[in-house]
JSON list of C-alpha atoms in Angstrom, two decimals:
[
{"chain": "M", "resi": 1, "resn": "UNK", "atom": "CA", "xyz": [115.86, 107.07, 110.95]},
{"chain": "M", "resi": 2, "resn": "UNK", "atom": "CA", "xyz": [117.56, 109.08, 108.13]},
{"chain": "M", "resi": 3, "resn": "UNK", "atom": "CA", "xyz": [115.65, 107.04, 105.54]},
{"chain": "M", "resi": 4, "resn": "UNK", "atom": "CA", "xyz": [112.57, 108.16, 107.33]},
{"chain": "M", "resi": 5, "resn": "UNK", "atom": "CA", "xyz": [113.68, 111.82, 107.70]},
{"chain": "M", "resi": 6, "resn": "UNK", "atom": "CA", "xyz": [114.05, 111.59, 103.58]},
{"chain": "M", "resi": 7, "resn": "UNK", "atom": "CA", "xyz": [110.76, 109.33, 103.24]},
{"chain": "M", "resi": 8, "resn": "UNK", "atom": "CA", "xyz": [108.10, 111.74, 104.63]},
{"chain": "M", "resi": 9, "resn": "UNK", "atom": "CA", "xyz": [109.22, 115.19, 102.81]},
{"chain": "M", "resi": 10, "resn": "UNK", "atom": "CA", "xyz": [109.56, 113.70, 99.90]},
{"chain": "M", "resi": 11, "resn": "UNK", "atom": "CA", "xyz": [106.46, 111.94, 99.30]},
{"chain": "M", "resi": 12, "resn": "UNK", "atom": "CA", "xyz": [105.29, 115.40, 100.30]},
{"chain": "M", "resi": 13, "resn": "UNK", "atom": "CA", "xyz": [106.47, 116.64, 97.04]},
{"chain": "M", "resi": 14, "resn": "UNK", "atom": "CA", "xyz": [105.64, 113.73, 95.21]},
{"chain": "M", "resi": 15, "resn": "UNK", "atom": "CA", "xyz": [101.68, 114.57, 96.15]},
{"chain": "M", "resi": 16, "resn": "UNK", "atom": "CA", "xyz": [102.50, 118.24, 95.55]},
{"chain": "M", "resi": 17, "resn": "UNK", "atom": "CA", "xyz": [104.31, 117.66, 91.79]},
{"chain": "M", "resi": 18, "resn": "UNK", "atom": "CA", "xyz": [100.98, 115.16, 91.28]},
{"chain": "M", "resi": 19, "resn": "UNK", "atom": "CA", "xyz": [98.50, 117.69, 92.18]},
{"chain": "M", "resi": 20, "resn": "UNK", "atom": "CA", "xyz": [100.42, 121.01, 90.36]},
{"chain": "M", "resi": 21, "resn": "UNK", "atom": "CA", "xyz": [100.59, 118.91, 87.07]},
{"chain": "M", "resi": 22, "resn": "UNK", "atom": "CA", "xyz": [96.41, 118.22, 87.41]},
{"chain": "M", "resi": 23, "resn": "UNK", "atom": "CA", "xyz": [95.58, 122.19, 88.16]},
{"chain": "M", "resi": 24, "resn": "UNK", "atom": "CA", "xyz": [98.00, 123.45, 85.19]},
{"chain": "M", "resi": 25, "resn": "UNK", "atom": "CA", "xyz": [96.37, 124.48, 81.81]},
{"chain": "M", "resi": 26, "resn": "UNK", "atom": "CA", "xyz": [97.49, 122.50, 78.68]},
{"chain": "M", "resi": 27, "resn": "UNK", "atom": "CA", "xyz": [98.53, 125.74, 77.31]},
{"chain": "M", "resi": 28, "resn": "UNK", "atom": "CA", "xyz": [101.16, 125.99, 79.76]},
{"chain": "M", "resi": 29, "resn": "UNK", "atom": "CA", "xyz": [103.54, 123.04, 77.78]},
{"chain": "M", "resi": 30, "resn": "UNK", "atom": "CA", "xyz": [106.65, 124.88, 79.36]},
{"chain": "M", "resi": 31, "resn": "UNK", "atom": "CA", "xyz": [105.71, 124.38, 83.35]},
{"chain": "M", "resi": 32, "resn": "UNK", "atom": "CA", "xyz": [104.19, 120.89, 82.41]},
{"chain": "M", "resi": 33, "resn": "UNK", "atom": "CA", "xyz": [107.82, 120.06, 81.01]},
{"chain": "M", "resi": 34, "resn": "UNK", "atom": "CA", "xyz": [109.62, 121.13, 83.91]},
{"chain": "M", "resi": 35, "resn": "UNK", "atom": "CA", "xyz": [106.72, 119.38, 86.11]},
{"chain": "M", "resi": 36, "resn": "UNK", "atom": "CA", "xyz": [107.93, 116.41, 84.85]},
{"chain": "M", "resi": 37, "resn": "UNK", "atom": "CA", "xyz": [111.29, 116.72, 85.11]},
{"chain": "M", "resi": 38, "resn": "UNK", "atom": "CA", "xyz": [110.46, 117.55, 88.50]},
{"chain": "M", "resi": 39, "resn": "UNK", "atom": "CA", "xyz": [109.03, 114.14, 89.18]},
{"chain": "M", "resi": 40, "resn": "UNK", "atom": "CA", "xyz": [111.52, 112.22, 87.27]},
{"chain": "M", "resi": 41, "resn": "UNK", "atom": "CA", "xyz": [114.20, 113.40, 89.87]},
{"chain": "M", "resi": 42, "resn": "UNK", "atom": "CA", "xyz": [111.32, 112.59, 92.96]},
{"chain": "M", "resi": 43, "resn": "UNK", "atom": "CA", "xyz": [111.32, 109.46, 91.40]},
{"chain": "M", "resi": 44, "resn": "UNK", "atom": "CA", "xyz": [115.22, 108.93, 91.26]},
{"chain": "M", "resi": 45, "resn": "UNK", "atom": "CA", "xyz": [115.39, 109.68, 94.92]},
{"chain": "M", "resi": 46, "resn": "UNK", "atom": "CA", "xyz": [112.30, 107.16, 95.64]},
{"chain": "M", "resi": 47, "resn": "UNK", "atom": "CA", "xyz": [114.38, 104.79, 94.10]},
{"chain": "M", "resi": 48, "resn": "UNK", "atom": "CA", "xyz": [117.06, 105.25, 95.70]},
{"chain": "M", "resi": 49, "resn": "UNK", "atom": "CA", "xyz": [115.57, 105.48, 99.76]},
{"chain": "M", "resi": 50, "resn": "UNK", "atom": "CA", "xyz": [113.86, 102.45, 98.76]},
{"chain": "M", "resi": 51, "resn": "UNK", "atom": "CA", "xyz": [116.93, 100.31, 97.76]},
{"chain": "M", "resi": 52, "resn": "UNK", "atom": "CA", "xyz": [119.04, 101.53, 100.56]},
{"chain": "M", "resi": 53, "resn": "UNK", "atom": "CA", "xyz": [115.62, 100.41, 102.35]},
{"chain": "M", "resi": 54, "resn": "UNK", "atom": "CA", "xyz": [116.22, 96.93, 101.09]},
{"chain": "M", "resi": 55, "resn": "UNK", "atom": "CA", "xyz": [120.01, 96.85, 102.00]},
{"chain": "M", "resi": 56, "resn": "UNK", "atom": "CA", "xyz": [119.25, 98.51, 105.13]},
{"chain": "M", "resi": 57, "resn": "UNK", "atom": "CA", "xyz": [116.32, 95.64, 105.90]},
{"chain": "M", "resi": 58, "resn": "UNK", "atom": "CA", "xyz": [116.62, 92.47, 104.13]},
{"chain": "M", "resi": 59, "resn": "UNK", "atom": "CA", "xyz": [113.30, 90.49, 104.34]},
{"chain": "M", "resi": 60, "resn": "UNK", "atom": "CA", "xyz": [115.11, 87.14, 105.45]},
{"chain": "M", "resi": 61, "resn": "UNK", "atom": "CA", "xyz": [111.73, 85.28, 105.74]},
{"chain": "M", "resi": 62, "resn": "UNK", "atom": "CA", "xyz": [109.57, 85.26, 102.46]},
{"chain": "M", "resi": 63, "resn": "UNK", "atom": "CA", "xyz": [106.45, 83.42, 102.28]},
{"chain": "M", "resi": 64, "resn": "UNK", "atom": "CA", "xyz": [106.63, 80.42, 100.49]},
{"chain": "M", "resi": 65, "resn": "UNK", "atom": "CA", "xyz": [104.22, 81.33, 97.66]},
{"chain": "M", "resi": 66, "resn": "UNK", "atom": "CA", "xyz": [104.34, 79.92, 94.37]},
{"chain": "M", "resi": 67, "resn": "UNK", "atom": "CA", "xyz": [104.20, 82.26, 91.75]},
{"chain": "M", "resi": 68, "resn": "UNK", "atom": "CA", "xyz": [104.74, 81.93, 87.45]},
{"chain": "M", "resi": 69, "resn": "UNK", "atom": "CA", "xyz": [108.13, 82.86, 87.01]},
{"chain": "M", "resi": 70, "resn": "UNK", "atom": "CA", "xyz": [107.18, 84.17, 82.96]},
{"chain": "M", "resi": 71, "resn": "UNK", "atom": "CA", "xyz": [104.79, 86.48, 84.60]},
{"chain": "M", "resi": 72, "resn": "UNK", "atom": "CA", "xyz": [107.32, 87.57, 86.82]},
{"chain": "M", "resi": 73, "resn": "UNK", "atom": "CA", "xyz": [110.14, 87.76, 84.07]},
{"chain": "M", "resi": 74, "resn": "UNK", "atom": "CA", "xyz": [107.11, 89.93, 81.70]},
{"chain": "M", "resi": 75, "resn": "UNK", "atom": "CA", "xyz": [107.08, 92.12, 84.87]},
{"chain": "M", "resi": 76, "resn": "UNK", "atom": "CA", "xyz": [110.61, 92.82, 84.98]},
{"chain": "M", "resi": 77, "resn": "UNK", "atom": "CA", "xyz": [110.52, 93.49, 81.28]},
{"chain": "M", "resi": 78, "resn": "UNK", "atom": "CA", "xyz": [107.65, 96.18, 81.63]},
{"chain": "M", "resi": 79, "resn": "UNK", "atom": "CA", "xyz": [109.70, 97.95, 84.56]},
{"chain": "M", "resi": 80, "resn": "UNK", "atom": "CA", "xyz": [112.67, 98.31, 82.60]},
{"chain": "M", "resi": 81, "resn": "UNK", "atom": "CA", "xyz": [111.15, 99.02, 79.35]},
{"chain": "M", "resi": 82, "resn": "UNK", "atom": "CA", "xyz": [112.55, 102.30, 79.06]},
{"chain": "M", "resi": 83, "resn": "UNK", "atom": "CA", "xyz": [115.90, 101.11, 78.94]},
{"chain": "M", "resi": 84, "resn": "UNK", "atom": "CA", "xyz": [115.84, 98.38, 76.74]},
{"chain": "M", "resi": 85, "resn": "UNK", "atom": "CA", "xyz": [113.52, 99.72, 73.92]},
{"chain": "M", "resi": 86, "resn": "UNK", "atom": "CA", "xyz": [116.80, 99.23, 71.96]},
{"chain": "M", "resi": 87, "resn": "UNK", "atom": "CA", "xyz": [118.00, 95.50, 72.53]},
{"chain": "M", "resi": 88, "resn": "UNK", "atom": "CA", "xyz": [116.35, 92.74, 71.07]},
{"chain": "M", "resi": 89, "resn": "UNK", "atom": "CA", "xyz": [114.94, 90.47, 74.09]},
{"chain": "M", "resi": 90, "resn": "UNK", "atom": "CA", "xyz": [114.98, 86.75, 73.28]},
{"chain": "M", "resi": 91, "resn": "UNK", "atom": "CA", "xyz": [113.06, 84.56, 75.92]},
{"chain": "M", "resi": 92, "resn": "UNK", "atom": "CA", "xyz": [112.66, 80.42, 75.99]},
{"chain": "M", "resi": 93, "resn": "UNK", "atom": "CA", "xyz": [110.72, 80.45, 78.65]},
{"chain": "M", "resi": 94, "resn": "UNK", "atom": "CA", "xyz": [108.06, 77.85, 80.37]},
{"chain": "M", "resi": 95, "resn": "UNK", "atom": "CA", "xyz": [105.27, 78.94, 81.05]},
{"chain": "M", "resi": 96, "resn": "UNK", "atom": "CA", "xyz": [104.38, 76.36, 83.97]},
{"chain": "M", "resi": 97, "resn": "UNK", "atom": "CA", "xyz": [107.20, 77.15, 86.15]},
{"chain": "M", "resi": 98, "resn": "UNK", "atom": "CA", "xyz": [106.19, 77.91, 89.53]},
{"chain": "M", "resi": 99, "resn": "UNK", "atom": "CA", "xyz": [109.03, 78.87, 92.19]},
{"chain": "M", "resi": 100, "resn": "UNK", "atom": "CA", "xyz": [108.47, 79.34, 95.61]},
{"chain": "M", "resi": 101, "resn": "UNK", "atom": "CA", "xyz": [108.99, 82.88, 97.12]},
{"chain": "M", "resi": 102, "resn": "UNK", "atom": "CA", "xyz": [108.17, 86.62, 97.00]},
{"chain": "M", "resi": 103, "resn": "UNK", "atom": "CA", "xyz": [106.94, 87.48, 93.73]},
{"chain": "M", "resi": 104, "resn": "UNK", "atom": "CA", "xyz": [107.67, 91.02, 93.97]},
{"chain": "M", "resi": 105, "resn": "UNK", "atom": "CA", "xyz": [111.24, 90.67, 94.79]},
{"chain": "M", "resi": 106, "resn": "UNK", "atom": "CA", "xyz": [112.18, 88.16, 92.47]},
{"chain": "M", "resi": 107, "resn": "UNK", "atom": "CA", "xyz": [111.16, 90.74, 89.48]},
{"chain": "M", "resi": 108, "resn": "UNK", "atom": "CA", "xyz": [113.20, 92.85, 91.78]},
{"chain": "M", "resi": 109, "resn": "UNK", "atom": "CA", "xyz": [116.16, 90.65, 91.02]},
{"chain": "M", "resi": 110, "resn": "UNK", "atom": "CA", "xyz": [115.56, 90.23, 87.30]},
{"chain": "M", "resi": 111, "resn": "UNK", "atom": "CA", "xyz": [115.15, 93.81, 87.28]},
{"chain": "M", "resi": 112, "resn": "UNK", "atom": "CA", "xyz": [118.50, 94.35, 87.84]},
{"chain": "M", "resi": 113, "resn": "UNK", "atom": "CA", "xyz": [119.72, 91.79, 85.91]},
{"chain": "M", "resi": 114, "resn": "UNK", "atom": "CA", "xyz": [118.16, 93.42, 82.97]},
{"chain": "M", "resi": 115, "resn": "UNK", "atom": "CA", "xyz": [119.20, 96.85, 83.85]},
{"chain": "M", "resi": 116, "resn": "UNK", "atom": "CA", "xyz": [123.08, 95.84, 84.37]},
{"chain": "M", "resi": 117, "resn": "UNK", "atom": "CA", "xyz": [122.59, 93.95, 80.97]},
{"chain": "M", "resi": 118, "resn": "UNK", "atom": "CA", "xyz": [121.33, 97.06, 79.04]},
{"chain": "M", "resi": 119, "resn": "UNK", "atom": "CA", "xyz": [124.01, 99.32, 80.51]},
{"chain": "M", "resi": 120, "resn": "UNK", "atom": "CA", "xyz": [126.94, 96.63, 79.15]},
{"chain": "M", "resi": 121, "resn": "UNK", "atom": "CA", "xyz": [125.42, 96.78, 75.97]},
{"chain": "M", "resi": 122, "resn": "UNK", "atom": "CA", "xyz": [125.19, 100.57, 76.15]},
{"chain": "M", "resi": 123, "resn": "UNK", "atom": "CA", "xyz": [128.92, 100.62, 77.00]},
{"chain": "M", "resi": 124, "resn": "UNK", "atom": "CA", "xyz": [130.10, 98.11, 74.26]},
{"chain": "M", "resi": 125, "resn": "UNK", "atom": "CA", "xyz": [132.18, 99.86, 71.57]},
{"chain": "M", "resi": 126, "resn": "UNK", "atom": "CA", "xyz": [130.57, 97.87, 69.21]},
{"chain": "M", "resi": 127, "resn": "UNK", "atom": "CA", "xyz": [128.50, 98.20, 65.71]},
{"chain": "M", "resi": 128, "resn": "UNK", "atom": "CA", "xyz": [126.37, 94.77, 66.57]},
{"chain": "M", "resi": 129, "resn": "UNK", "atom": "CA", "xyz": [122.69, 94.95, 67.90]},
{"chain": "M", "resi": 130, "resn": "UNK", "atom": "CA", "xyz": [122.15, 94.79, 71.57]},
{"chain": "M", "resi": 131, "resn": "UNK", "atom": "CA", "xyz": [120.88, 91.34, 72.72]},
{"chain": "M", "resi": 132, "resn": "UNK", "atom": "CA", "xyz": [119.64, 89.69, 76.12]},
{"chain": "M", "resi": 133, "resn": "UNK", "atom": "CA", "xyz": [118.60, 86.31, 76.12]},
{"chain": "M", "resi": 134, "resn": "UNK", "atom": "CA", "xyz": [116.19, 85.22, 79.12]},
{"chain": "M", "resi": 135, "resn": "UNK", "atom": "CA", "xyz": [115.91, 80.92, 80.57]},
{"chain": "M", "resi": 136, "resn": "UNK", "atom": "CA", "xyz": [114.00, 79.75, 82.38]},
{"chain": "M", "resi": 137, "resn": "UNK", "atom": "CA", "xyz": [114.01, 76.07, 83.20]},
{"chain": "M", "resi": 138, "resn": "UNK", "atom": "CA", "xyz": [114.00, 73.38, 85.80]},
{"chain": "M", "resi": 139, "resn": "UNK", "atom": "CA", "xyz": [116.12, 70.29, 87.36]},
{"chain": "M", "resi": 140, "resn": "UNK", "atom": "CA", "xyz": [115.29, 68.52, 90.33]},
{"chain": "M", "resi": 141, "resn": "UNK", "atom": "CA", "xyz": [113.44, 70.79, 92.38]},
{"chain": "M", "resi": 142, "resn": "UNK", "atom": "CA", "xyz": [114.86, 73.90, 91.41]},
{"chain": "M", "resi": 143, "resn": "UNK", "atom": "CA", "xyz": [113.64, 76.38, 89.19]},
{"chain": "M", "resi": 144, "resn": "UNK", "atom": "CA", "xyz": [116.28, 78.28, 87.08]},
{"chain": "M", "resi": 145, "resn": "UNK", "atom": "CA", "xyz": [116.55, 81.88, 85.40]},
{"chain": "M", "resi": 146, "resn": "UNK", "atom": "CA", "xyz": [119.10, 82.64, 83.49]},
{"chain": "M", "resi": 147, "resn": "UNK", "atom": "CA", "xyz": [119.60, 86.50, 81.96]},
{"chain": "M", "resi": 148, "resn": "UNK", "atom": "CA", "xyz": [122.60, 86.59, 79.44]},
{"chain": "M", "resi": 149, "resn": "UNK", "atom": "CA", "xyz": [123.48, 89.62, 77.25]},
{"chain": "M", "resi": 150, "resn": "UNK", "atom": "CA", "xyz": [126.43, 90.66, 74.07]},
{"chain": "M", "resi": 151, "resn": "UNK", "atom": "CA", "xyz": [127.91, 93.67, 75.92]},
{"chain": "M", "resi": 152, "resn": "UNK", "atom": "CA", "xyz": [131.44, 94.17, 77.22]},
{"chain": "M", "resi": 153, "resn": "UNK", "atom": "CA", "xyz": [131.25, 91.80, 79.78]},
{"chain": "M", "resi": 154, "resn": "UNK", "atom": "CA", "xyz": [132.98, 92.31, 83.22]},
{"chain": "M", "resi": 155, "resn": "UNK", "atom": "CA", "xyz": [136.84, 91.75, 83.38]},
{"chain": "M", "resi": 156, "resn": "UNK", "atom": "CA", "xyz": [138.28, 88.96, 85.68]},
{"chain": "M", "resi": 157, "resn": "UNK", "atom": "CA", "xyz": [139.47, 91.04, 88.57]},
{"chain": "M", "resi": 158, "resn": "UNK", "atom": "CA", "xyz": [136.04, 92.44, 89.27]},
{"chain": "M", "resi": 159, "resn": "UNK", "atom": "CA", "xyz": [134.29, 89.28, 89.50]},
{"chain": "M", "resi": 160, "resn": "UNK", "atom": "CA", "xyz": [134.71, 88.68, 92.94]},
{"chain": "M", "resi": 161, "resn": "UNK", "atom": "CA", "xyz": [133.70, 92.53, 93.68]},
{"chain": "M", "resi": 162, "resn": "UNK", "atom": "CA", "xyz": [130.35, 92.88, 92.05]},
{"chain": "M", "resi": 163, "resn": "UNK", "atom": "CA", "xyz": [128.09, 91.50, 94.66]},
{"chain": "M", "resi": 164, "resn": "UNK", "atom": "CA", "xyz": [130.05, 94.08, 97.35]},
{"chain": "M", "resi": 165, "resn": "UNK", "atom": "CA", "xyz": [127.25, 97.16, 98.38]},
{"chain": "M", "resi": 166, "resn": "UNK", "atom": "CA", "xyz": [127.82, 99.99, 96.51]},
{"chain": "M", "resi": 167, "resn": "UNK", "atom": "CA", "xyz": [130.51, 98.85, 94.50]},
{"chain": "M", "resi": 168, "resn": "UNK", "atom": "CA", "xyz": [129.90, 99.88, 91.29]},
{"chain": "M", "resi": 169, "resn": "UNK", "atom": "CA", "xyz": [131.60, 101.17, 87.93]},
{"chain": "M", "resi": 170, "resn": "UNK", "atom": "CA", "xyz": [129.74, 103.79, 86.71]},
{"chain": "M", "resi": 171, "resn": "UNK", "atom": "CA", "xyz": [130.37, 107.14, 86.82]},
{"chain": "M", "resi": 172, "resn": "UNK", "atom": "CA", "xyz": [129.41, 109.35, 90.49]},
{"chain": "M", "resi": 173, "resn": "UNK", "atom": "CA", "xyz": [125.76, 110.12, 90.41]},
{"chain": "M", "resi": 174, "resn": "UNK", "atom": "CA", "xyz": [124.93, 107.21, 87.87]},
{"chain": "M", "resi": 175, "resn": "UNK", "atom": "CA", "xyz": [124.95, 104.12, 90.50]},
{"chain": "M", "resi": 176, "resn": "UNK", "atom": "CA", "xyz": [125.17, 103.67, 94.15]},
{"chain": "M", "resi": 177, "resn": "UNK", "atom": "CA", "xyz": [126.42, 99.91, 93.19]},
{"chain": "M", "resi": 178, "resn": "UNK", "atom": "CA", "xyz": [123.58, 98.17, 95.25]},
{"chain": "M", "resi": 179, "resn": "UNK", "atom": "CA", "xyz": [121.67, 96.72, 92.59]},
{"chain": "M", "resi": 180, "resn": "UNK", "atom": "CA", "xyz": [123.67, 93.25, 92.53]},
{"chain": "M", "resi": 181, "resn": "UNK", "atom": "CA", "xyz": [124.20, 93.26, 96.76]},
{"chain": "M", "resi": 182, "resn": "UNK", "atom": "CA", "xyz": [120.01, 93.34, 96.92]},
{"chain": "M", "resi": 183, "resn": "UNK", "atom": "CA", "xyz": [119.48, 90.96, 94.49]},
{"chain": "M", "resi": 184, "resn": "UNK", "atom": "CA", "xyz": [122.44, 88.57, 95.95]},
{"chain": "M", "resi": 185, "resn": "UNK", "atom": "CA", "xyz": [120.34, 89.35, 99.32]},
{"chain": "M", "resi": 186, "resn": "UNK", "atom": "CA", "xyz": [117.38, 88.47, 98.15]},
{"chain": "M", "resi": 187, "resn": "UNK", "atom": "CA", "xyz": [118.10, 85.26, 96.44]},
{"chain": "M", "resi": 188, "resn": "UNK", "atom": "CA", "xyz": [120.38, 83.88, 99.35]},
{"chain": "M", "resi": 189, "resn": "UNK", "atom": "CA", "xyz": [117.41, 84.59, 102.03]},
{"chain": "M", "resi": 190, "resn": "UNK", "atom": "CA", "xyz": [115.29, 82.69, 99.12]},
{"chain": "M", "resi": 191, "resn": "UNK", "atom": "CA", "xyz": [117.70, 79.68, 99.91]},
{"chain": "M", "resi": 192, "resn": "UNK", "atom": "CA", "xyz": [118.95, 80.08, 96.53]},
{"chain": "M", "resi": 193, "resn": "UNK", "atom": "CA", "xyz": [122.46, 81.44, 94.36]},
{"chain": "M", "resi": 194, "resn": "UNK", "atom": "CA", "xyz": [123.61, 83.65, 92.35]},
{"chain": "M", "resi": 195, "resn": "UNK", "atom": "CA", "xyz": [125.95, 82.55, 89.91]},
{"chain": "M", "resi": 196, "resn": "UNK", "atom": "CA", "xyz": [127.55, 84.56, 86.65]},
{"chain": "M", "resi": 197, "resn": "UNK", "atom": "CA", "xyz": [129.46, 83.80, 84.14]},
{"chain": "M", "resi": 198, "resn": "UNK", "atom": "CA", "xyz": [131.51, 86.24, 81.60]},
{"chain": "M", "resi": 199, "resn": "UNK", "atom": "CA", "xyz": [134.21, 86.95, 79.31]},
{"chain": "M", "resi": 200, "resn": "UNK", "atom": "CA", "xyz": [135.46, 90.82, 78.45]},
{"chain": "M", "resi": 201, "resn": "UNK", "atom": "CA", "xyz": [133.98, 91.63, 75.21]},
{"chain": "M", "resi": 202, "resn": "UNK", "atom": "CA", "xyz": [131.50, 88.69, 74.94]},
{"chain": "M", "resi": 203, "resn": "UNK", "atom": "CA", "xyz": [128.99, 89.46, 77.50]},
{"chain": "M", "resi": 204, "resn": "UNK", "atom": "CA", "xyz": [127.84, 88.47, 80.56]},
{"chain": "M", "resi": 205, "resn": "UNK", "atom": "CA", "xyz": [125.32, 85.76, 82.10]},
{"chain": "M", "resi": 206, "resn": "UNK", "atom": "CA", "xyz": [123.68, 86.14, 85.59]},
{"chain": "M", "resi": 207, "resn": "UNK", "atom": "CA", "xyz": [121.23, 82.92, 86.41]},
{"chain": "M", "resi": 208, "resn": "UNK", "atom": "CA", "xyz": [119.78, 82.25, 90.42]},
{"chain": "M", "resi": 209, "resn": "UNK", "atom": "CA", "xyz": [117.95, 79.40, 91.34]},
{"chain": "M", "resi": 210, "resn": "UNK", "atom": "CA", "xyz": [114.95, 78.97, 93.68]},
{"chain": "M", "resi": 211, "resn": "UNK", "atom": "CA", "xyz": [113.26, 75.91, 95.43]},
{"chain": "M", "resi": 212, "resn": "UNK", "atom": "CA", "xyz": [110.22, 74.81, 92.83]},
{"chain": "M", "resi": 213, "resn": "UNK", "atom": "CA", "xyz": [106.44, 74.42, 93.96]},
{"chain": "M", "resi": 214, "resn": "UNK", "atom": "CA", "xyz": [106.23, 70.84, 94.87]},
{"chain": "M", "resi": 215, "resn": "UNK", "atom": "CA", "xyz": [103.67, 68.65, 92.43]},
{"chain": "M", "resi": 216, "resn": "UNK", "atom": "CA", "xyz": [101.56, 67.77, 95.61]},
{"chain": "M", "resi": 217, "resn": "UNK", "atom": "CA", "xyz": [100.83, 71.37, 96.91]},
{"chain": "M", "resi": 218, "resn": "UNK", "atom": "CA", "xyz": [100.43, 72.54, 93.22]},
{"chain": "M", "resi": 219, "resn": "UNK", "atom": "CA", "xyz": [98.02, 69.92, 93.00]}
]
């Protein structure tokens, strides 16, 4: 109810900021600025009612759809752009792997991945260039991702905690800390894990796992 109550004023003012910015003369650069600042805080706050959404509601039935898991992982990457224009992206990735699931909130997943990758990086007291390295591969009839990054990495006695809603790090107003609990969600009601892997000061690697389309239905 209170993520309703949020929901409906808000996209109120979404409509209204939209609208304002389309009726404003270009030589008006000083309210077009502060439009936009405007609607990068609506958007923060979208954000935000939508992944306590997610926590609130985990989908724990996806449709078994097979979907390309490099278009997925080039989805993610266009999301998150913003953040990583810095860090050099390496990807060995094949191009025929098709897991079953929910598209949408598998790039969901890798989202975050990529997000908590670029923020380790950011965080790093370190001179080298920022890297993430993105797997993808496939044994059995699972279909692997892998996201690994050169950032601080996370130190042993929080390695347990980083999966826990709205644990998080980061400084108030920077996190809520549900990023990790949504995409450990997600993958478990996928039938799937979430495994990671790090050492402080030499990164971190997050990698899931989901069934694979089976070679008579992709037939």
């Amino acid at each position: 109810g209170l993520l309703h109550e949020i929901n409906n004023p808000l996209n109120v003012a979404i409509a209204a900021v939209a609208y304002a910015n389309d009726i404003i003369p270009d030589d008006s650069p000083e309210m077009q600025e502060t439009l936009q600042d405007v609607k990068i805080c609506m958007d923060r706050i979208n954000k935000i009612v939508s992944d306590l959404h997610t926590f609130a509601h985990p989908v724990k039935d996806y449709e078994n759809t097979p979907f390309n898991m490099e278009e997925a992982v080039e989805s993610a990457l266009s999301l998150g752009a913003h953040a990583l224009d810095q860090i050099k992206i390496v990807k060995n990735l094949n191009g025929s792997l098709r897991p079953l699931g929910s598209k949408q909130q598998i790039v969901h997943v890798i989202l975050n991945f990529l997000l908590n990758a670029a923020v380790s990086i950011e965080k790093k007291d370190s001179k080298n260039k920022g890297l993430i390295e993105i797997v993808s591969r496939t044994e059995d009839d699972r279909v692997y991702l892998s996201v690994r990054d050169n950032g601080k990495g996370i130190p042993p006695d929080l390695l347990d905690k980083i999966f826990d809603p709205f644990f998080t790090t980061s400084q108030v107003g920077e996190s809520m800390g549900l990023g990790l609990s949504i995409s450990h969600t997600i993958v478990k009601n996928h039938g799937g894990r979430i495994n990671v892997n790090s050492k402080t000061g030499e990164g971190a690697e997050f990698s899931f796992d989901l069934t694979a389309e089976s070679p008579k239905r992709g037939q």
